[in-house]
Short mmCIF file of C-alpha atoms in Angstrom, two decimals:
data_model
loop_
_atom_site.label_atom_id
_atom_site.label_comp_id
_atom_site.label_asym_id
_atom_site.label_seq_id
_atom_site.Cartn_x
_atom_site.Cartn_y
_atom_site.Cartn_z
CA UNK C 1 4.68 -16.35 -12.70
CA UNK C 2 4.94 -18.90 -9.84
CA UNK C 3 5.17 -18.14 -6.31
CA UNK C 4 5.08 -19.90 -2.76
CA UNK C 5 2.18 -18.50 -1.20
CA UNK C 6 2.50 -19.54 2.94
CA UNK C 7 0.54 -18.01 5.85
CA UNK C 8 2.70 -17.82 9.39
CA UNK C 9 1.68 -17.38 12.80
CA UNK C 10 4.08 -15.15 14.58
CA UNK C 11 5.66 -17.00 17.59
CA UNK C 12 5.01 -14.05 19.86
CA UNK C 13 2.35 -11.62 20.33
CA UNK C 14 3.01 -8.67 18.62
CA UNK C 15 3.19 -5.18 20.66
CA UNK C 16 1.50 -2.60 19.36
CA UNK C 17 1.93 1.34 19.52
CA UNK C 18 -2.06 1.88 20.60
CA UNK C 19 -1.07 -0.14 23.74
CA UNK C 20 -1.76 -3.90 24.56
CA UNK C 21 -0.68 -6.35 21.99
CA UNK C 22 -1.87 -8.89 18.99
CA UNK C 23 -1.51 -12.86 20.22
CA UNK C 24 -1.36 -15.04 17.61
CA UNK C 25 -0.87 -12.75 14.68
CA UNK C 26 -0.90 -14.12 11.28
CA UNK C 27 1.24 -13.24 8.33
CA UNK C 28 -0.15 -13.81 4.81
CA UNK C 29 2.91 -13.91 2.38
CA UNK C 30 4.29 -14.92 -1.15
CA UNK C 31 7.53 -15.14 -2.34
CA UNK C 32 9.35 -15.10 -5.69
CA UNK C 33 13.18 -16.41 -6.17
CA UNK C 34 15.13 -18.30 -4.68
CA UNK C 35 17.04 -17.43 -1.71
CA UNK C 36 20.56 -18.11 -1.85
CA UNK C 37 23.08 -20.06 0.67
CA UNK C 38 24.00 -16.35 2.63
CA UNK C 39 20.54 -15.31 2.63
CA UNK C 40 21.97 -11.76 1.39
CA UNK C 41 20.14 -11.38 -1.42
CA UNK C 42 16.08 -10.64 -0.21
CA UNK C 43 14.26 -7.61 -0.86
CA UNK C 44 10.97 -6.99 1.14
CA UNK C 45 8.58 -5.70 -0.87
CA UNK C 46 5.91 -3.46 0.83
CA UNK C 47 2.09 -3.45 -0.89
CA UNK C 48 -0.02 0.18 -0.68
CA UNK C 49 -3.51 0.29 0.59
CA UNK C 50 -5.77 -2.07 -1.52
CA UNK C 51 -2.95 -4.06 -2.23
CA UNK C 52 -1.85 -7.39 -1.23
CA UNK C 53 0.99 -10.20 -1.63
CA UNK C 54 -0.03 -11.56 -4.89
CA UNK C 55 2.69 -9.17 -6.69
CA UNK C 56 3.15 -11.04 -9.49
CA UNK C 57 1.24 -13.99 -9.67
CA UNK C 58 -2.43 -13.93 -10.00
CA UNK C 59 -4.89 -12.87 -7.46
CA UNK C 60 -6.94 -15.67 -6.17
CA UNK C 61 -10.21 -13.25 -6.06
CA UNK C 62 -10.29 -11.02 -9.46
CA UNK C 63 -8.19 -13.88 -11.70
CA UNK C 64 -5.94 -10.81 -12.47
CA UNK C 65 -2.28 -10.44 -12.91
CA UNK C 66 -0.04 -9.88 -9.75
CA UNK C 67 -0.38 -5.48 -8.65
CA UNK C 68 3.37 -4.91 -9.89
CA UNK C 69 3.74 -8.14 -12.22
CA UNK C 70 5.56 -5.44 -14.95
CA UNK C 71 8.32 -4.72 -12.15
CA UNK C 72 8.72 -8.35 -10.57
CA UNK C 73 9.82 -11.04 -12.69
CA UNK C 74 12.72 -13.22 -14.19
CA UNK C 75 15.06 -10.35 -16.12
CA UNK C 76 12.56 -7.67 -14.50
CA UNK C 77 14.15 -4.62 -13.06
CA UNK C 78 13.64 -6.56 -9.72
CA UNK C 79 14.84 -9.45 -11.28
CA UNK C 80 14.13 -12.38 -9.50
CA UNK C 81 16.76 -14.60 -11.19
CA UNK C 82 18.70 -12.71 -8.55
CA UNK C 83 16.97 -11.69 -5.76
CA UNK C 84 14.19 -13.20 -3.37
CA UNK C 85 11.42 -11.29 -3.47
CA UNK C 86 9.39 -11.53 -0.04
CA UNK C 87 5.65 -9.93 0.00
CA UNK C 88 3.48 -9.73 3.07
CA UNK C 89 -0.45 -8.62 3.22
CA UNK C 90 -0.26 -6.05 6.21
CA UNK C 91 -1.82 -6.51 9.22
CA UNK C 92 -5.41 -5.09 9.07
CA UNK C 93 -5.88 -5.98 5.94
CA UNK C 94 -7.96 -8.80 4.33
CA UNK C 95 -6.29 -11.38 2.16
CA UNK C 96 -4.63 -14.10 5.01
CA UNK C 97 -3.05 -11.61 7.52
CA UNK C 98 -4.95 -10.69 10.82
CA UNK C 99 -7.15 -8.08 10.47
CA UNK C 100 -10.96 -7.25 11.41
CA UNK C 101 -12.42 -10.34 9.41
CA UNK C 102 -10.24 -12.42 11.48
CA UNK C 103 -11.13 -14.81 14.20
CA UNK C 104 -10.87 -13.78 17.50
CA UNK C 105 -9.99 -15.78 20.65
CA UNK C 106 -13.88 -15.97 20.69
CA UNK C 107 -14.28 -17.74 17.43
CA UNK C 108 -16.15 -14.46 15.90
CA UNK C 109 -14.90 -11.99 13.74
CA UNK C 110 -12.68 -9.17 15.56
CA UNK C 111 -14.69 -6.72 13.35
CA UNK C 112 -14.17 -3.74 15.49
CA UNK C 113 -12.52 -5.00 18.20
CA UNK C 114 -9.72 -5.64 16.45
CA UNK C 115 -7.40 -2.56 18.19
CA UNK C 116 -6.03 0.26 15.66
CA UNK C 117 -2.94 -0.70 14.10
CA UNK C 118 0.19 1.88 13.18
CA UNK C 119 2.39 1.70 10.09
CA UNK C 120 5.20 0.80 12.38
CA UNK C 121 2.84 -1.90 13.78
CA UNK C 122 2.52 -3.56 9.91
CA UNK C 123 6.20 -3.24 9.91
CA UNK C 124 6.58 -4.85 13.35
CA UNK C 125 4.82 -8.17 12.04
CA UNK C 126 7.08 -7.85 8.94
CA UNK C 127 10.34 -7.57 10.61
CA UNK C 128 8.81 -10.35 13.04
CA UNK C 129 8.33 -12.36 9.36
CA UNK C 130 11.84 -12.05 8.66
CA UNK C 131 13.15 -13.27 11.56
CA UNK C 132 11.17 -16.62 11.05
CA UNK C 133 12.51 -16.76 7.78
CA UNK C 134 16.35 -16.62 9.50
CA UNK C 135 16.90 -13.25 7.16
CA UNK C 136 18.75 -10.97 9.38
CA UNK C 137 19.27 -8.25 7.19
CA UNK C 138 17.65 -7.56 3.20
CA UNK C 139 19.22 -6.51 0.25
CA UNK C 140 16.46 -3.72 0.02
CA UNK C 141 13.36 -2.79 1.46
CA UNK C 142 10.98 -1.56 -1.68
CA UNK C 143 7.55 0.46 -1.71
CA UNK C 144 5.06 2.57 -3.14
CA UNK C 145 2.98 5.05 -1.55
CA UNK C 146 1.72 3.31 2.03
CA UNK C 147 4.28 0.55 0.75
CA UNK C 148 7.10 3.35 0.80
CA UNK C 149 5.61 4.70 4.21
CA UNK C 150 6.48 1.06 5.50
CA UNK C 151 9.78 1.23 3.74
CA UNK C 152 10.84 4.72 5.81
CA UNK C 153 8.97 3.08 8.66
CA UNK C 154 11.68 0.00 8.81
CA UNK C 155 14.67 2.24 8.13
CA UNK C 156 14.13 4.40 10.93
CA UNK C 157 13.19 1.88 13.70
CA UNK C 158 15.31 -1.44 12.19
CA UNK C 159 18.18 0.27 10.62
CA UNK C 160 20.25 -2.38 10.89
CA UNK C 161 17.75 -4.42 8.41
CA UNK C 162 17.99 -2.77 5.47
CA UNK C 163 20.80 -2.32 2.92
CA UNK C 164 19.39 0.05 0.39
CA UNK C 165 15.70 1.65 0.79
CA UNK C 166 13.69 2.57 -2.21
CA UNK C 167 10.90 4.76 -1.47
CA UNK C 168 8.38 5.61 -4.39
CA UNK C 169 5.76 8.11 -4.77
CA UNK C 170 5.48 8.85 -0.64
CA UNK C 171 5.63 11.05 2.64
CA UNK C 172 6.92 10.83 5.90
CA UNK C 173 3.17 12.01 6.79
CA UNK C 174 0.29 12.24 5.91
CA UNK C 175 -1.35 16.12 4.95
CA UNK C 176 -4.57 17.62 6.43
CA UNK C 177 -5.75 17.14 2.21
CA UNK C 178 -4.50 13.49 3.06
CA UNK C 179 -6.22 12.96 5.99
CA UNK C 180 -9.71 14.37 4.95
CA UNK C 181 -9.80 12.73 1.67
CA UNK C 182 -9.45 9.36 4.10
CA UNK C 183 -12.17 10.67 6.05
CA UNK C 184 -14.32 10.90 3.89
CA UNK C 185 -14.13 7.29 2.55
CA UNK C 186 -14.43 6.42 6.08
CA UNK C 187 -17.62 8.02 6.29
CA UNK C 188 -18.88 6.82 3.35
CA UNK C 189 -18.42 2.81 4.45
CA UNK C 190 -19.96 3.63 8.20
CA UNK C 191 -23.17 5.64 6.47
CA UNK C 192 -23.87 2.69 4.72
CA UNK C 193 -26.68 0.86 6.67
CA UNK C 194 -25.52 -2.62 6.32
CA UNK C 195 -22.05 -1.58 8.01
CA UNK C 196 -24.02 -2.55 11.22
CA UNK C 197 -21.32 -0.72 13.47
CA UNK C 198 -18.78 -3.14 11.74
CA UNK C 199 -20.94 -6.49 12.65
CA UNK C 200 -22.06 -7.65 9.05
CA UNK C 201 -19.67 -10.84 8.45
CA UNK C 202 -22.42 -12.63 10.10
CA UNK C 203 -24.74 -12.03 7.42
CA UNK C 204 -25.29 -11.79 3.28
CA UNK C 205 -25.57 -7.54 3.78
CA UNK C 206 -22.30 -6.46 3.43
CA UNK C 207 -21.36 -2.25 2.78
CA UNK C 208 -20.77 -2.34 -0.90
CA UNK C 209 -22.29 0.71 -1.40
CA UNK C 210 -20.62 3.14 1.22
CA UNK C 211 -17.21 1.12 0.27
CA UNK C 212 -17.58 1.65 -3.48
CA UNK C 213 -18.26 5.02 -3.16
CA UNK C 214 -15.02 5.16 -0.75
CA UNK C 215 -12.98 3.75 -3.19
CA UNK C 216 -14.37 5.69 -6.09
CA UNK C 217 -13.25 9.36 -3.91
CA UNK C 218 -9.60 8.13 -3.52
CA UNK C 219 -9.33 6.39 -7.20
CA UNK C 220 -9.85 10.57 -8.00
CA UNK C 221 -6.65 10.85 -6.22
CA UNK C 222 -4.75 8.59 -7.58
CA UNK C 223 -4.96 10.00 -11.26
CA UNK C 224 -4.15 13.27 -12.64
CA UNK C 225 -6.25 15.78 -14.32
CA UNK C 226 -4.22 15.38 -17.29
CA UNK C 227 -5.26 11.93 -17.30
CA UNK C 228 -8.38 11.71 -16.77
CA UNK C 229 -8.96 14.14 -19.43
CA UNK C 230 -7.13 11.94 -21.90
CA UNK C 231 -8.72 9.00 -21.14
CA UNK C 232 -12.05 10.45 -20.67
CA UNK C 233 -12.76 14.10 -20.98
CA UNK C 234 -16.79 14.94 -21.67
CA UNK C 235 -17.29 11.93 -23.72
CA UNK C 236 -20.51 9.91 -23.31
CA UNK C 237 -20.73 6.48 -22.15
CA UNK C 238 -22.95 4.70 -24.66
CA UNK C 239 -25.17 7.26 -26.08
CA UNK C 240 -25.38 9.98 -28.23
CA UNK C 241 -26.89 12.60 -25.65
CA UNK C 242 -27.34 13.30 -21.88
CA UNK C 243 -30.56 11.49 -20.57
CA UNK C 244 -31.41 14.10 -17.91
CA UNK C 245 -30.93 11.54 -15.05
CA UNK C 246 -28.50 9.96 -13.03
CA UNK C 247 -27.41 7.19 -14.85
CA UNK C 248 -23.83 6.95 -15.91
CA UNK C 249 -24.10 9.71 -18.70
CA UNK C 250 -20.31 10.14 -18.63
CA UNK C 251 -17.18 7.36 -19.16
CA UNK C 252 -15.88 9.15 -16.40
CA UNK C 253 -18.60 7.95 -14.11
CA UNK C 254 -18.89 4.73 -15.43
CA UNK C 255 -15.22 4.22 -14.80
CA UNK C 256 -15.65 5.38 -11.32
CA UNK C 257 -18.88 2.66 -10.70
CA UNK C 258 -16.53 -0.04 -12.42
CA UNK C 259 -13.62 0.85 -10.37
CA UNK C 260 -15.83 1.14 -6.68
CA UNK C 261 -18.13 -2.42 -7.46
CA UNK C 262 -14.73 -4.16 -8.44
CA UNK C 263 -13.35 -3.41 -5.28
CA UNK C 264 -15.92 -4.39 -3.10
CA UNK C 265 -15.01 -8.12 -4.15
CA UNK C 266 -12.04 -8.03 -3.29
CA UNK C 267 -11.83 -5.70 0.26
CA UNK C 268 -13.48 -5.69 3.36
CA UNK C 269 -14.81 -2.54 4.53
CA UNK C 270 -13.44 -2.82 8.08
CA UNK C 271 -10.44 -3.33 6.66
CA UNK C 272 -10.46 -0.09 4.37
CA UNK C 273 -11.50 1.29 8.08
CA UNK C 274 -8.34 0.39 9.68
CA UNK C 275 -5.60 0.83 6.60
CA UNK C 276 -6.61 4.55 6.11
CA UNK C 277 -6.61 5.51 9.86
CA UNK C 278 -2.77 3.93 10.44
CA UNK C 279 -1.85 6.21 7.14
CA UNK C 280 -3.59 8.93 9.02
CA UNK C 281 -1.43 8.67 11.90
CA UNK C 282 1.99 8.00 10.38
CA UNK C 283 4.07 10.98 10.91
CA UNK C 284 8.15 9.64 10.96
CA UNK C 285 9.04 12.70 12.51
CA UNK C 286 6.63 13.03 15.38
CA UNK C 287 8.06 9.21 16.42
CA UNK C 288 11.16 11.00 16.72
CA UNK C 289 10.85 13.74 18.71
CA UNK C 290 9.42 15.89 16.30
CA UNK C 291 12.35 16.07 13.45
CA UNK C 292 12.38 14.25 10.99
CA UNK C 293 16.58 13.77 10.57
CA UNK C 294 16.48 12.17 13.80
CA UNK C 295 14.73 9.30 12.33
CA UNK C 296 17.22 8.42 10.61
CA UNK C 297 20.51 9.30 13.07
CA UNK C 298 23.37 7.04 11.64
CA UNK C 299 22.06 4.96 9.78
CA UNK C 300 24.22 3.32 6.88
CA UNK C 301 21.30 2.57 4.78
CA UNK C 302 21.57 3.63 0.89
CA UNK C 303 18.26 5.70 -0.02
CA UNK C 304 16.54 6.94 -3.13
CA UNK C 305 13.60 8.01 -3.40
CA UNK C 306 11.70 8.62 -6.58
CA UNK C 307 8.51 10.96 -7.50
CA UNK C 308 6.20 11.88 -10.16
CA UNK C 309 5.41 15.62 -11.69
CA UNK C 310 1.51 15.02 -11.33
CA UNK C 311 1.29 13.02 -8.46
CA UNK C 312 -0.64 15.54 -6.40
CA UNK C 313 -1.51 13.35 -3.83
CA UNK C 314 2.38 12.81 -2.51
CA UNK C 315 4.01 15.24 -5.00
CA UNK C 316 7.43 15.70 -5.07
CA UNK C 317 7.61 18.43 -2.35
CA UNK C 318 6.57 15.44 0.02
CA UNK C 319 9.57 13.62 -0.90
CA UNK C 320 12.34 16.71 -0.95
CA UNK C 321 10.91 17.05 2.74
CA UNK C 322 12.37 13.57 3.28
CA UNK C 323 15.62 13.95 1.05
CA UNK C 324 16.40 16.98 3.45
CA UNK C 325 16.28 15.39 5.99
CA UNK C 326 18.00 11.98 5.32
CA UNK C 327 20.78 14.80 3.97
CA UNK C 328 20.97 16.60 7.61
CA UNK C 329 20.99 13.29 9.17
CA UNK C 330 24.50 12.74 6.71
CA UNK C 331 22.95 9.39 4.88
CA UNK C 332 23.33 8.52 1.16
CA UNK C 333 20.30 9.26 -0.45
CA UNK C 334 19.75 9.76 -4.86
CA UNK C 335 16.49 11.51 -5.56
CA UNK C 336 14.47 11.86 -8.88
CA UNK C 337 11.32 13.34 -9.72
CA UNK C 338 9.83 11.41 -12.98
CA UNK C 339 7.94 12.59 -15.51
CA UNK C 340 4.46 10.72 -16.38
CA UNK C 341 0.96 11.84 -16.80
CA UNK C 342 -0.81 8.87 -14.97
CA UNK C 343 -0.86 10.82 -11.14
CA UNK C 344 0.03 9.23 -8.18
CA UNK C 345 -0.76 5.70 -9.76
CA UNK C 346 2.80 6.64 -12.31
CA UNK C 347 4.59 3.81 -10.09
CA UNK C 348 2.30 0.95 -10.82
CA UNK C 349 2.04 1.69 -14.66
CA UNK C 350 4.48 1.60 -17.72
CA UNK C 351 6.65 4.04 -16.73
CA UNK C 352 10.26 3.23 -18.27
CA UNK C 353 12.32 6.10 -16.71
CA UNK C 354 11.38 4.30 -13.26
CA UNK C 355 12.41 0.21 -14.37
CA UNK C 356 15.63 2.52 -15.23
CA UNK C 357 15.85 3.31 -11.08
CA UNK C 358 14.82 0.25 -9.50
CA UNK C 359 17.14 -1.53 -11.80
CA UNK C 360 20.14 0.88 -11.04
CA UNK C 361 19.41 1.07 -7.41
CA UNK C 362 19.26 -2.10 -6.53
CA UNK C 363 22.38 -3.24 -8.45
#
């Protein structure tokens, strides 16, 4: 599928909720569908971590199909014959937006000077984005996981923004189990020795290692036990018997060495540094006072939020927590909790029962 890939400098420097501010913040985004004369008819669509704005056209990088290319299309339950689909690469992260591998005022690489961003900061630049674009208020705002922490993130701080909110496999915050699992991936990139405290754009070491190894601990999250067993259980990754080393004896392992080298083309450690620790810190209801219906105090927003049985990462008691509240705080809200064996990753793969949700909710 076509798109209209553009990069935008924001006019003003964007505050941020660390303190200070970003000057000259850039904007990486695509877009899919024409915008018609009222401009009433955009959805923003929010990426999660590793993602990026290549949603359904193919990355530049891997040569792969766009991250939700099954969801986004012509006659696709967000069906851009109708809608304008608008898709920004966060700040922080790596693929055009301003992040760590950016320039600095200095003409270097921020690497780790580049300050520690919020989820409300990502949505900041976004909202900033859609002012440029002379879109005043969207159709819907749409995510998945982080994407769906963005999603809660604009509802409760631009109410006036958003028509409908579709939040997908998410939290309002992140759990200690959340948190350490991050942690440790974090670890993992600064143990690696050619991290160099962040400095390595500079030269040809780069952390592959400690970020593969990153990625392969929270790919484990992102799948169920039911899966994995299915797709791999005990079985052997060509051989007939163990070899009594450490090669890749099992396709489990191998899958998990495929999945962490793949990933290191494509991401830049600092990045994966700075994307986990804004997770780590979003909690709606601490922005709030402390309760989570006050986030959402009159607004007139239409919610739903959807979740999977064997997501354990967000499970479904994540997203009750925020159906309570958006209840006590008297909004419209449909919830449903889906049934798929794929984990937490359920909203990126073919899952029919969900096209059936995004399609009715966004109407």
């Amino acid at each position: 599928m076509s798109a209209t890939s553009r990069t935008i400098e924001l006019p003003n420097p964007l505050a941020l909720d660390g303190g200070g501010e970003l000057a000259q913040a850039r904007l990486a985004y695509e877009t899919y569908g024409e915008l018609n004369d009222n401009r009433s008819n955009a959805i923003l669509l929010c990426h999660a971590l590793t993602g990026d704005q290549y949603v359904a056209s193919t990355h530049p990088v891997t040569g792969k199909p766009g991250w939700w290319e099954r969801m986004v299309g012509p006659g696709k339950p967000i069906d851009t014959d109708r809608f304008h689909v608008i898709c920004a690469n966060v700040i922080g992260s790596c693929m055009g937006s301003s992040g760590p591998a950016s320039e600095a005022p200095d003409g270097t690489p921020y690497a780790m000077r580049f300050p520690v961003i919020t989820i409300r900061d990502m949505v900041r630049a976004q909202v900033a984005l859609l002012d440029e674009l002379g879109i005043e208020k969207v159709h819907a705002v749409v995510g998945g996981s982080m994407g769906g922490m963005q999603a809660l993130s604009l509802a409760a701080n631009w109410p006036e923004r958003a028509a409908r909110v579709l939040v997908i496999a998410s939290t309002s915050r992140h759990s200690a189990q959340n948190i350490a699992f991050h942690e440790l991936g974090r670890q993992a990139v600064m143990a690696d020795p050619n991290w160099a405290q962040g400095n390595y754009y500079a030269t040809e070491l780069q952390p592959d290692n400690g970020l593969a190894v990153a990625r392969m601990a929270a790919h484990i999250t992102y799948l169920s036990e039911e899966a994995l067993t299915e797709k791999f259980g005990r079985n052997l990754q060509d051989r007939d018997a163990k070899s009594f080393g450490f090669d890749a004896d099992f396709q489990v392992e191998s899958y998990l060495r495929y999945q962490g080298s793949g990933f290191t083309q494509r991401f830049d450690a600092n990045s994966y540094l700075y994307i986990t620790r804004a997770m780590d810190y979003f909690d709606l209801a601490e922005e709030h006072g402390g309760k989570l219906a006050d986030a959402f105090a009159g607004t007139e927003a239409r919610f739903c939020l959807v979740s999977f049985d064997s997501d354990w990462l967000y499970p479904t008691s994540e997203s009750r927590h925020v159906v309570r509240a958006l209840n006590a705080a008297g909004a419209a809200v449909s919830f449903v909790e889906l049934s798929a064996p794929h984990g937490h990753d359920s909203f990126l793969l073919d899952v029919p029962a969900l096209d059936r949700v995004v399609k009715g909710f966004l109407g």
